[in-house]
GROMACS .gro file of N, CA, C and O in nm:
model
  476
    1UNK      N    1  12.843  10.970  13.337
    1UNK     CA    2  12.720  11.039  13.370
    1UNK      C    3  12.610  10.991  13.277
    1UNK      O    4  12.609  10.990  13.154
    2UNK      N    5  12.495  10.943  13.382
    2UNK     CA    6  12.379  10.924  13.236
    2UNK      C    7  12.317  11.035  13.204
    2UNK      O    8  12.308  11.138  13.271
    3UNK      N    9  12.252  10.997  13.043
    3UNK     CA   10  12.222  11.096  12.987
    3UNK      C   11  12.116  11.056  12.893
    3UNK      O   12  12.162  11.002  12.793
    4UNK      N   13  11.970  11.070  12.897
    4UNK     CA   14  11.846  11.028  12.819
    4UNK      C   15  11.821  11.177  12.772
    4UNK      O   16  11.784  11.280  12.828
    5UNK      N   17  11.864  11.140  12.631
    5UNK     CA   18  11.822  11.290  12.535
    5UNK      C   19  11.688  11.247  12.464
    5UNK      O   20  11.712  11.167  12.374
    6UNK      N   21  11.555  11.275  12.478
    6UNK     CA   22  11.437  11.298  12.373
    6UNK      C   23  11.449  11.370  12.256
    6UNK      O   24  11.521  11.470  12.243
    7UNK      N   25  11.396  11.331  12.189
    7UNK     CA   26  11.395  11.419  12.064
    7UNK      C   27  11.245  11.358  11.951
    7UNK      O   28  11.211  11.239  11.951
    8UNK      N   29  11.189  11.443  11.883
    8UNK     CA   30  11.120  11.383  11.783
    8UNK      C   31  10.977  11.461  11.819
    8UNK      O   32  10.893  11.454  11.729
    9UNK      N   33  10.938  11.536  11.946
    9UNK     CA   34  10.846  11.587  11.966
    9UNK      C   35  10.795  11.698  11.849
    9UNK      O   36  10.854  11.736  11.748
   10UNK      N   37  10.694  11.726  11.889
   10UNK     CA   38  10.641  11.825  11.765
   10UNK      C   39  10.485  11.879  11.767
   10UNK      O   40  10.397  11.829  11.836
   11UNK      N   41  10.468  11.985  11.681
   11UNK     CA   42  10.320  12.023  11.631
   11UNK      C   43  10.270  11.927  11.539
   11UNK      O   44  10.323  11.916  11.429
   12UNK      N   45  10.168  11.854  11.575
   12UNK     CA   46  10.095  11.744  11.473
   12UNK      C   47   9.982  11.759  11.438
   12UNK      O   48   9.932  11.769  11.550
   13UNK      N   49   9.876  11.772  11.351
   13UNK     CA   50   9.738  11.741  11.343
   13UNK      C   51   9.656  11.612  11.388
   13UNK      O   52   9.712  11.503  11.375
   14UNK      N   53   9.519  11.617  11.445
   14UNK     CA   54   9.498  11.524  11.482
   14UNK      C   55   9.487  11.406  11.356
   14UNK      O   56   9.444  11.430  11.243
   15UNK      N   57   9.524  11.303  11.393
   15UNK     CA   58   9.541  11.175  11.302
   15UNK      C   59   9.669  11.161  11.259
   15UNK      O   60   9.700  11.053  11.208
   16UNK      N   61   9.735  11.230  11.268
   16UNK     CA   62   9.878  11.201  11.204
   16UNK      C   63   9.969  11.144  11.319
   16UNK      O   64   9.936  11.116  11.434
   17UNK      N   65  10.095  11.134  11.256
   17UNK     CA   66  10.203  11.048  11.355
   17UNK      C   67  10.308  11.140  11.372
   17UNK      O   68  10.331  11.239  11.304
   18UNK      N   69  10.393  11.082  11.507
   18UNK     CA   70  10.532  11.136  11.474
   18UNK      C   71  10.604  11.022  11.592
   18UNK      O   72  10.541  10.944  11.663
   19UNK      N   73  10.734  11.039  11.586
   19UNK     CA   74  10.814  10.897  11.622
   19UNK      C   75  10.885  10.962  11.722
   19UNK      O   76  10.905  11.078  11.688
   20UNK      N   77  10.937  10.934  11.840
   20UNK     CA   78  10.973  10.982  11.935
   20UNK      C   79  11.115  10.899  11.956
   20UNK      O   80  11.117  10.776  11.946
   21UNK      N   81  11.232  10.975  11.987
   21UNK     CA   82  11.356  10.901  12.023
   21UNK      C   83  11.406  10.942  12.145
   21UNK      O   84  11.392  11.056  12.187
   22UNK      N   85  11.478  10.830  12.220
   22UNK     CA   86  11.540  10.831  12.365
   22UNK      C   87  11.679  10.777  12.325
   22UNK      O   88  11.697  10.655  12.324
   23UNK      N   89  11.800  10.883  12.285
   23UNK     CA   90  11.929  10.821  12.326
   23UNK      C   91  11.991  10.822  12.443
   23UNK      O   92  12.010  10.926  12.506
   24UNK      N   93  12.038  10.670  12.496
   24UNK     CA   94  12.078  10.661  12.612
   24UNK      C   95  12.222  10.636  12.631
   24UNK      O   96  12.282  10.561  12.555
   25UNK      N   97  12.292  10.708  12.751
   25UNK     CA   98  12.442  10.712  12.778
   25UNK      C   99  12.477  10.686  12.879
   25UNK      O  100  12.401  10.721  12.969
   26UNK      N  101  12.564  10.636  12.907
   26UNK     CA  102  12.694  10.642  13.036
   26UNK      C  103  12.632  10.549  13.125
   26UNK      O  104  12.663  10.580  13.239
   27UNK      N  105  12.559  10.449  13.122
   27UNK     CA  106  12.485  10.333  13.226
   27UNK      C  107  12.685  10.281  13.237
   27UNK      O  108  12.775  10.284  13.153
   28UNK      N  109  12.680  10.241  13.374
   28UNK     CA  110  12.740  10.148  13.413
   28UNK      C  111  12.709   9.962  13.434
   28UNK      O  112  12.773   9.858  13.426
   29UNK      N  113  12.560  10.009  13.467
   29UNK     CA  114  12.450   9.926  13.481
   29UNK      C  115  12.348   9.860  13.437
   29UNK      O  116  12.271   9.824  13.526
   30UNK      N  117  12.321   9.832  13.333
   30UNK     CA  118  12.224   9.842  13.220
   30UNK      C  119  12.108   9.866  13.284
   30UNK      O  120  12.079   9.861  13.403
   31UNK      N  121  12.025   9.904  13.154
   31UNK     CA  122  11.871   9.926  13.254
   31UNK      C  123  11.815   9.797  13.244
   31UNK      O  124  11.874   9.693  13.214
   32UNK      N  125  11.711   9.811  13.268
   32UNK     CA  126  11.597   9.675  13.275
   32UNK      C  127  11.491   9.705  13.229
   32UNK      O  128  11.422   9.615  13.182
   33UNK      N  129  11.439   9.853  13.227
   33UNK     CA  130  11.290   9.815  13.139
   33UNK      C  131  11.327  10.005  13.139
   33UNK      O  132  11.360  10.085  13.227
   34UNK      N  133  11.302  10.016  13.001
   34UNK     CA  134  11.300  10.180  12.975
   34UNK      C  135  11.112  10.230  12.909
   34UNK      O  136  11.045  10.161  12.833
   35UNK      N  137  11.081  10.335  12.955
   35UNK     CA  138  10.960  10.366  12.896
   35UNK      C  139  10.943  10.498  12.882
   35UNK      O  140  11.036  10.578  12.892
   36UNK      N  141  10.830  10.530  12.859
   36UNK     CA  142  10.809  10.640  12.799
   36UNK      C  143  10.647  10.683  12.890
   36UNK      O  144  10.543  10.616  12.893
   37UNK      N  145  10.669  10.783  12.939
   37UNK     CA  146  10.564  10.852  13.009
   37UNK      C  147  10.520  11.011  12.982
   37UNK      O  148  10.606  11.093  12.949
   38UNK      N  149  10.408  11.041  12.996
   38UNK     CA  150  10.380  11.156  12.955
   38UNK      C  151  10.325  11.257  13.020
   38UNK      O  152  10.228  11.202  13.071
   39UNK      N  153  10.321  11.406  13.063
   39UNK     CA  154  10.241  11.475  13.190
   39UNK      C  155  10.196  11.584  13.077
   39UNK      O  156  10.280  11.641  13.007
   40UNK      N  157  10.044  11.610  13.064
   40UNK     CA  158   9.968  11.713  13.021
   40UNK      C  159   9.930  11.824  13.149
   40UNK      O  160   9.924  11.793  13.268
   41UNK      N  161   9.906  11.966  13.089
   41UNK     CA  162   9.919  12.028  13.215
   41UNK      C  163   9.796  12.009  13.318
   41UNK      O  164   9.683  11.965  13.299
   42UNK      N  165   9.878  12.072  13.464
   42UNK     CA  166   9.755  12.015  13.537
   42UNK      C  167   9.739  11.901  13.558
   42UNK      O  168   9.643  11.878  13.631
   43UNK      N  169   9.817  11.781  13.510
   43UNK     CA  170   9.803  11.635  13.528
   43UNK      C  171   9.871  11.590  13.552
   43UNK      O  172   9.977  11.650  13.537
   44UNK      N  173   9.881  11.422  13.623
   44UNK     CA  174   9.975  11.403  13.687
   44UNK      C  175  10.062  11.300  13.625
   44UNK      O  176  10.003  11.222  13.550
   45UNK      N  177  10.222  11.278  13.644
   45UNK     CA  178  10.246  11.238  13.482
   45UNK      C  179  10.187  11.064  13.496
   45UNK      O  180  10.150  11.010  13.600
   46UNK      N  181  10.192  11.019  13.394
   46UNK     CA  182  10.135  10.898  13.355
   46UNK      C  183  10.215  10.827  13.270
   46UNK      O  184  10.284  10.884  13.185
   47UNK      N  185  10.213  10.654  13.289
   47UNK     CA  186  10.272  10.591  13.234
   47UNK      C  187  10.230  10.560  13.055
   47UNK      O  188  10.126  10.497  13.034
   48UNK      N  189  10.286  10.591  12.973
   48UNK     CA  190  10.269  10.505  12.819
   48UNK      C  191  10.267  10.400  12.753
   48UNK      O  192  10.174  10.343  12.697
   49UNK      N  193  10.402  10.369  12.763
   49UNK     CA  194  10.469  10.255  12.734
   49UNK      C  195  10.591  10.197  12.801
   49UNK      O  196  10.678  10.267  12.852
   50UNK      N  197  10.593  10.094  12.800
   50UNK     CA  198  10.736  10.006  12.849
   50UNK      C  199  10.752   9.909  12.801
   50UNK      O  200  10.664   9.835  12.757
   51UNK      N  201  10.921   9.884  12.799
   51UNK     CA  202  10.969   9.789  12.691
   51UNK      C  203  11.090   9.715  12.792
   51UNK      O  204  11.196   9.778  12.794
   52UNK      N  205  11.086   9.606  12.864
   52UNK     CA  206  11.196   9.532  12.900
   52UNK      C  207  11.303   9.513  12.807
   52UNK      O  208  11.286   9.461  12.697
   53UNK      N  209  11.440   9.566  12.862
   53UNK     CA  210  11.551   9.592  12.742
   53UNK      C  211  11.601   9.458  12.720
   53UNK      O  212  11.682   9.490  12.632
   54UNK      N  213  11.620   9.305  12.733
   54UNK     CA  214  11.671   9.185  12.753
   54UNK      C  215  11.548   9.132  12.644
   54UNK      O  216  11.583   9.090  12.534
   55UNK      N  217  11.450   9.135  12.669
   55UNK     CA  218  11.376   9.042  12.585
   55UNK      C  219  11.266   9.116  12.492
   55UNK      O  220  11.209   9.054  12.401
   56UNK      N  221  11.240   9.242  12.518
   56UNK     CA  222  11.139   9.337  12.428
   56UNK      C  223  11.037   9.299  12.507
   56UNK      O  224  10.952   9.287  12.419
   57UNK      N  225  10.975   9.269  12.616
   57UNK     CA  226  10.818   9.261  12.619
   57UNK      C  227  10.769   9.408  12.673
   57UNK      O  228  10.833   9.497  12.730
   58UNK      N  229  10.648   9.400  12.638
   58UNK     CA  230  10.598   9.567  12.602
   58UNK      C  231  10.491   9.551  12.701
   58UNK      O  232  10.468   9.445  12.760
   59UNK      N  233  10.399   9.710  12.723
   59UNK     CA  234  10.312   9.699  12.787
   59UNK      C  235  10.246   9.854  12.794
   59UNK      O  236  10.311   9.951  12.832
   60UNK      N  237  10.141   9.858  12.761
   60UNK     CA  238  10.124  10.050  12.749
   60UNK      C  239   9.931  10.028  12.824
   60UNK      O  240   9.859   9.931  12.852
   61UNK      N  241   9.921  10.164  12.829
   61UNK     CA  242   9.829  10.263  12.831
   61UNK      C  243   9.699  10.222  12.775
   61UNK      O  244   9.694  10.232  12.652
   62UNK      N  245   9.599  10.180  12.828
   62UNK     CA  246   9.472  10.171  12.742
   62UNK      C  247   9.509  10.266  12.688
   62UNK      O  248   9.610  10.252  12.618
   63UNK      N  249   9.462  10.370  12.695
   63UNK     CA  250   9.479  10.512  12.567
   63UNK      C  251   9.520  10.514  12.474
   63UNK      O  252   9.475  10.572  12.376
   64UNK      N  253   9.681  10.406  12.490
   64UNK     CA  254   9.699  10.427  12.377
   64UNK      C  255   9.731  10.280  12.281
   64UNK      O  256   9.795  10.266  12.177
   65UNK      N  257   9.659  10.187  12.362
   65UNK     CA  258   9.672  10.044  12.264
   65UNK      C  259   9.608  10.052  12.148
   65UNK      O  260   9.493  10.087  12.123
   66UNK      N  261   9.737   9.996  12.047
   66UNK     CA  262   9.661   9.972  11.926
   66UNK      C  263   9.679  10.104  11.818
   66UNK      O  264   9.631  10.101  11.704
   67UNK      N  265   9.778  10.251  11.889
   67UNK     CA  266   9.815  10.361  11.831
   67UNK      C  267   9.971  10.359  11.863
   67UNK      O  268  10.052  10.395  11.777
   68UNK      N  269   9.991  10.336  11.928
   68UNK     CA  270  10.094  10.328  12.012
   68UNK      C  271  10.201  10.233  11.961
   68UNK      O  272  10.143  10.126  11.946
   69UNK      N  273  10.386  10.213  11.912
   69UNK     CA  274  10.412  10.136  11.924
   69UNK      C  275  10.546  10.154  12.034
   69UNK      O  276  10.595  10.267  12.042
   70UNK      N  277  10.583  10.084  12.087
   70UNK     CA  278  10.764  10.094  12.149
   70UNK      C  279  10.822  10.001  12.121
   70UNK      O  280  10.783   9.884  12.112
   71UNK      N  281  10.943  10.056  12.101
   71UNK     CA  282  11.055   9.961  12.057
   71UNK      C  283  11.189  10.010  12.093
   71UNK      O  284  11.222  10.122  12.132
   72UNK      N  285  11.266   9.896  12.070
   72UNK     CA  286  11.462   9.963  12.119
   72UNK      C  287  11.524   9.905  12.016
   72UNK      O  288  11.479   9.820  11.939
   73UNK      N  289  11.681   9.980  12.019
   73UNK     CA  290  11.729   9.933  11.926
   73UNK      C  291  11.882   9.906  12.016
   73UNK      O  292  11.963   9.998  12.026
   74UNK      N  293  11.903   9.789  12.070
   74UNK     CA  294  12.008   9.803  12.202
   74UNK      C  295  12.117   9.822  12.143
   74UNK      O  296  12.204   9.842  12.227
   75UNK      N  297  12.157   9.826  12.037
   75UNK     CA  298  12.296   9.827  11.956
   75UNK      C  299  12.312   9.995  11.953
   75UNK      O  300  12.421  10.053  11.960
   76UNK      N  301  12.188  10.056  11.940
   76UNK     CA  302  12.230  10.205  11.936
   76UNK      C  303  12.214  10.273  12.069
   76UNK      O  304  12.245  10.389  12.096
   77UNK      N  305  12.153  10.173  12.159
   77UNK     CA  306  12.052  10.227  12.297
   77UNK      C  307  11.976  10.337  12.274
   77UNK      O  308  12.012  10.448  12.314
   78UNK      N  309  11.878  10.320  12.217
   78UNK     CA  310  11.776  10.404  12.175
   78UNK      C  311  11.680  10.334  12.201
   78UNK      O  312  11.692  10.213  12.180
   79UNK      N  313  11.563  10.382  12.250
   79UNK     CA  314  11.396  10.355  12.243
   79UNK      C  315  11.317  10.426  12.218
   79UNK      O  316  11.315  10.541  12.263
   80UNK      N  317  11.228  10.376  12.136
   80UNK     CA  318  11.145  10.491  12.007
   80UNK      C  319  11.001  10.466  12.069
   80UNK      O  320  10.961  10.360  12.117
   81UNK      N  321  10.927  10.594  12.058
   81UNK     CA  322  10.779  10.556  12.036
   81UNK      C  323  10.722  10.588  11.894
   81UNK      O  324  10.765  10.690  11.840
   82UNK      N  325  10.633  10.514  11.832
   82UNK     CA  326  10.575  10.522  11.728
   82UNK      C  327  10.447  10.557  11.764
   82UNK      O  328  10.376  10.476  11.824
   83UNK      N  329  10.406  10.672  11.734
   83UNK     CA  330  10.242  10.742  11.768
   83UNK      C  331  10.212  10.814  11.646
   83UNK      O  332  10.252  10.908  11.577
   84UNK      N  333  10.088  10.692  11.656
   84UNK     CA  334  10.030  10.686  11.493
   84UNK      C  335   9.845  10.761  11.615
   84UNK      O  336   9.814  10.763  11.734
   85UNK      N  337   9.778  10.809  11.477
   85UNK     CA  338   9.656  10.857  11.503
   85UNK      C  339   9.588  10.905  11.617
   85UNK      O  340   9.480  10.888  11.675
   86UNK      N  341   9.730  10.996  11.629
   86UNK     CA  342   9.729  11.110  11.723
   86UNK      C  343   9.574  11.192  11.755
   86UNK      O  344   9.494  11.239  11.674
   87UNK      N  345   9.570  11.188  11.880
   87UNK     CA  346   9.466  11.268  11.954
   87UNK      C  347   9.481  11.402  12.017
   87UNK      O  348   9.573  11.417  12.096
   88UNK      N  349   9.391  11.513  11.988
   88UNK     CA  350   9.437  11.636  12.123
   88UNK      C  351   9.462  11.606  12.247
   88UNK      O  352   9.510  11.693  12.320
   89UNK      N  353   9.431  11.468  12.297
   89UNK     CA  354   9.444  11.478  12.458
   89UNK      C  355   9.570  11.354  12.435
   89UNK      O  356   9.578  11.280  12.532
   90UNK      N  357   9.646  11.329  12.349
   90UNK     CA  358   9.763  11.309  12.346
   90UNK      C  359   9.890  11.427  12.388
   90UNK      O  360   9.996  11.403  12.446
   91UNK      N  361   9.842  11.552  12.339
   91UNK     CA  362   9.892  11.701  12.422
   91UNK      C  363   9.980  11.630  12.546
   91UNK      O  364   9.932  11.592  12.653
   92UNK      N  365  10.097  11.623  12.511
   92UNK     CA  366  10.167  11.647  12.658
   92UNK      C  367  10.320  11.664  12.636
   92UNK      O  368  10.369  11.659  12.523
   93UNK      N  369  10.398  11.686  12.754
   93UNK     CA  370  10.538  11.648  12.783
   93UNK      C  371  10.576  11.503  12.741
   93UNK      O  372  10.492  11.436  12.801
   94UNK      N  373  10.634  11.440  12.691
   94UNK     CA  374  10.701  11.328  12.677
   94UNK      C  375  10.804  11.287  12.759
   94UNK      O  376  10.902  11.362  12.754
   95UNK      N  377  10.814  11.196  12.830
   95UNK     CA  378  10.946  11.208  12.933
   95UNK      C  379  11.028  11.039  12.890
   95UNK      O  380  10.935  10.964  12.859
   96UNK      N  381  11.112  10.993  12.883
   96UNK     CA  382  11.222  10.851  12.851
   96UNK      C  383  11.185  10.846  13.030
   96UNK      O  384  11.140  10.938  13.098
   97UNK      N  385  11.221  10.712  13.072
   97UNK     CA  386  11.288  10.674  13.158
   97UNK      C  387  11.376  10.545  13.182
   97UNK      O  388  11.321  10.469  13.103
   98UNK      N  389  11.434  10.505  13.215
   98UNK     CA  390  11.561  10.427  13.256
   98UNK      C  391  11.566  10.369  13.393
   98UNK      O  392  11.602  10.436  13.490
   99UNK      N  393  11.522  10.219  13.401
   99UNK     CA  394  11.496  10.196  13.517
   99UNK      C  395  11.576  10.061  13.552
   99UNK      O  396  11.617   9.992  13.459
  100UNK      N  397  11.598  10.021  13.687
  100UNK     CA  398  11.652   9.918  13.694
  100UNK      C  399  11.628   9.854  13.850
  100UNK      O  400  11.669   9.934  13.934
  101UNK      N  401  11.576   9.740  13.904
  101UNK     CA  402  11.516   9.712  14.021
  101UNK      C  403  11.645   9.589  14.090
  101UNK      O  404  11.612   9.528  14.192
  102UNK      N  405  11.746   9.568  14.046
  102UNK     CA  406  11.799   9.437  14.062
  102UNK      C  407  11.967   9.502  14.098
  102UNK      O  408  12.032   9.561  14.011
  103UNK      N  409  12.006   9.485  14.206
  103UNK     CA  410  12.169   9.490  14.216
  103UNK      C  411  12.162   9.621  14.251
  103UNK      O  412  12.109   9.645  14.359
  104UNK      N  413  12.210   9.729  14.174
  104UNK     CA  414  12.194   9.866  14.176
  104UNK      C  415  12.121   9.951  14.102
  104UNK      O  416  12.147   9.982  13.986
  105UNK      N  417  11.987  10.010  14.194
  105UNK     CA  418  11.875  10.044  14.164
  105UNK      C  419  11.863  10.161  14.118
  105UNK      O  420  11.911  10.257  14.178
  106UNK      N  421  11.806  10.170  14.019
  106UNK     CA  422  11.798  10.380  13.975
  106UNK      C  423  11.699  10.417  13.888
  106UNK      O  424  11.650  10.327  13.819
  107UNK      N  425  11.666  10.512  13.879
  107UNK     CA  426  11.569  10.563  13.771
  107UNK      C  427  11.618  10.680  13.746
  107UNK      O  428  11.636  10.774  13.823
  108UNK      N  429  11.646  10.666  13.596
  108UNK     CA  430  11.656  10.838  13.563
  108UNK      C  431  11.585  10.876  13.460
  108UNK      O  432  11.545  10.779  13.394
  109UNK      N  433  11.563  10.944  13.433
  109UNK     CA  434  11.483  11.113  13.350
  109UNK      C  435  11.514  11.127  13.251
  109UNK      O  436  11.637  11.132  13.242
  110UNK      N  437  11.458  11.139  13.151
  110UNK     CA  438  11.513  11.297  13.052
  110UNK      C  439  11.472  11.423  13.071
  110UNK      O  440  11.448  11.474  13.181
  111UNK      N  441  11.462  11.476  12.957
  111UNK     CA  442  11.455  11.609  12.989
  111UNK      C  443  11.270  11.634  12.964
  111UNK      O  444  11.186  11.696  13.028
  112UNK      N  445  11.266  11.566  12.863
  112UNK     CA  446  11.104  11.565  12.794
  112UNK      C  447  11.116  11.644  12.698
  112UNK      O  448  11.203  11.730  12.692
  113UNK      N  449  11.014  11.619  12.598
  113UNK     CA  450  11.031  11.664  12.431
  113UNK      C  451  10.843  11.700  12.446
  113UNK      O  452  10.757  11.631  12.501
  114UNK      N  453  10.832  11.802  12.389
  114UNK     CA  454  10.628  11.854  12.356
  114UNK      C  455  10.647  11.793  12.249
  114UNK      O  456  10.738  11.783  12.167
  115UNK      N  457  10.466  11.722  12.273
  115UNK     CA  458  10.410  11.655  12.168
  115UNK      C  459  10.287  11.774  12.158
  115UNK      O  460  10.287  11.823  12.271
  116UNK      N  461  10.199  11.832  12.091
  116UNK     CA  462  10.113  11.929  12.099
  116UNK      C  463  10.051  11.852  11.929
  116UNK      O  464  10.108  11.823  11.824
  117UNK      N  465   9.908  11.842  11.979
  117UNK     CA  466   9.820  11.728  11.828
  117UNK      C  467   9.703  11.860  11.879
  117UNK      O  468   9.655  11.882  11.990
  118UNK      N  469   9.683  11.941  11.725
  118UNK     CA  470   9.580  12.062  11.758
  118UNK      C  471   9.608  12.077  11.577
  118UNK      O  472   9.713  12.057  11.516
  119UNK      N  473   9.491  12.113  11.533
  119UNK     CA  474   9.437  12.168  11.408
  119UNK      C  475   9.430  12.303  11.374
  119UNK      O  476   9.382  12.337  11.266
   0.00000   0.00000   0.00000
């Protein structure tokens, strides 16, 4: 059974950081590109970041280029976000996803972790 646990969410002040983790389980299949998306309320969710799991190439969010980092660590299957100089309209759900377009196709979920950046 797969299983994308978040963790690392939190109450932040604006400007500060916090690091976001996705442990991933039970693929039969490997993924192909895992990312990280986010839904504030009232909104519709939106992409962040993505990280192709084979070679690392990345790709995010005007919003958040240049604050923003993603990365994996395939030995642990984990993918982290690094969110440095946090904004209030950073405010949202955090969601992992797990995707794969080639052979046998799937996308799955986590659960989502609150990020909440308020003074």
């Amino acid at each position: 059974q797969v299983q994308l646990v978040e963790s690392g969410g939190g109450l932040v002040q604006p400007g500060g950081s916090l690091r976001l983790s996705c442990a991933a389980s039970g693929f039969t299949f490997r993924p192909q590109t895992m990312s990280w998306y986010r839904q504030a309320p009232g909104k519709e969710r939106e992409l962040v970041a993505s990280i192709t799991v084979t070679d690392g190439n990345t790709n995010y969010a005007d919003s958040v280029k240049g604050r923003f980092s993603i990365s994996r660590n395939n030995a642990k299957n984990t993918v982290y976000l690094q969110m440095n100089g946090l904004k209030p309209e950073d405010t949202a759900v955090y969601y992992c996803k797990a995707e794969r377009r080639v052979g046998v196709r799937y996308d799955y979920w986590g659960q989502g972790t609150q990020v909440t950046v308020s003074s």
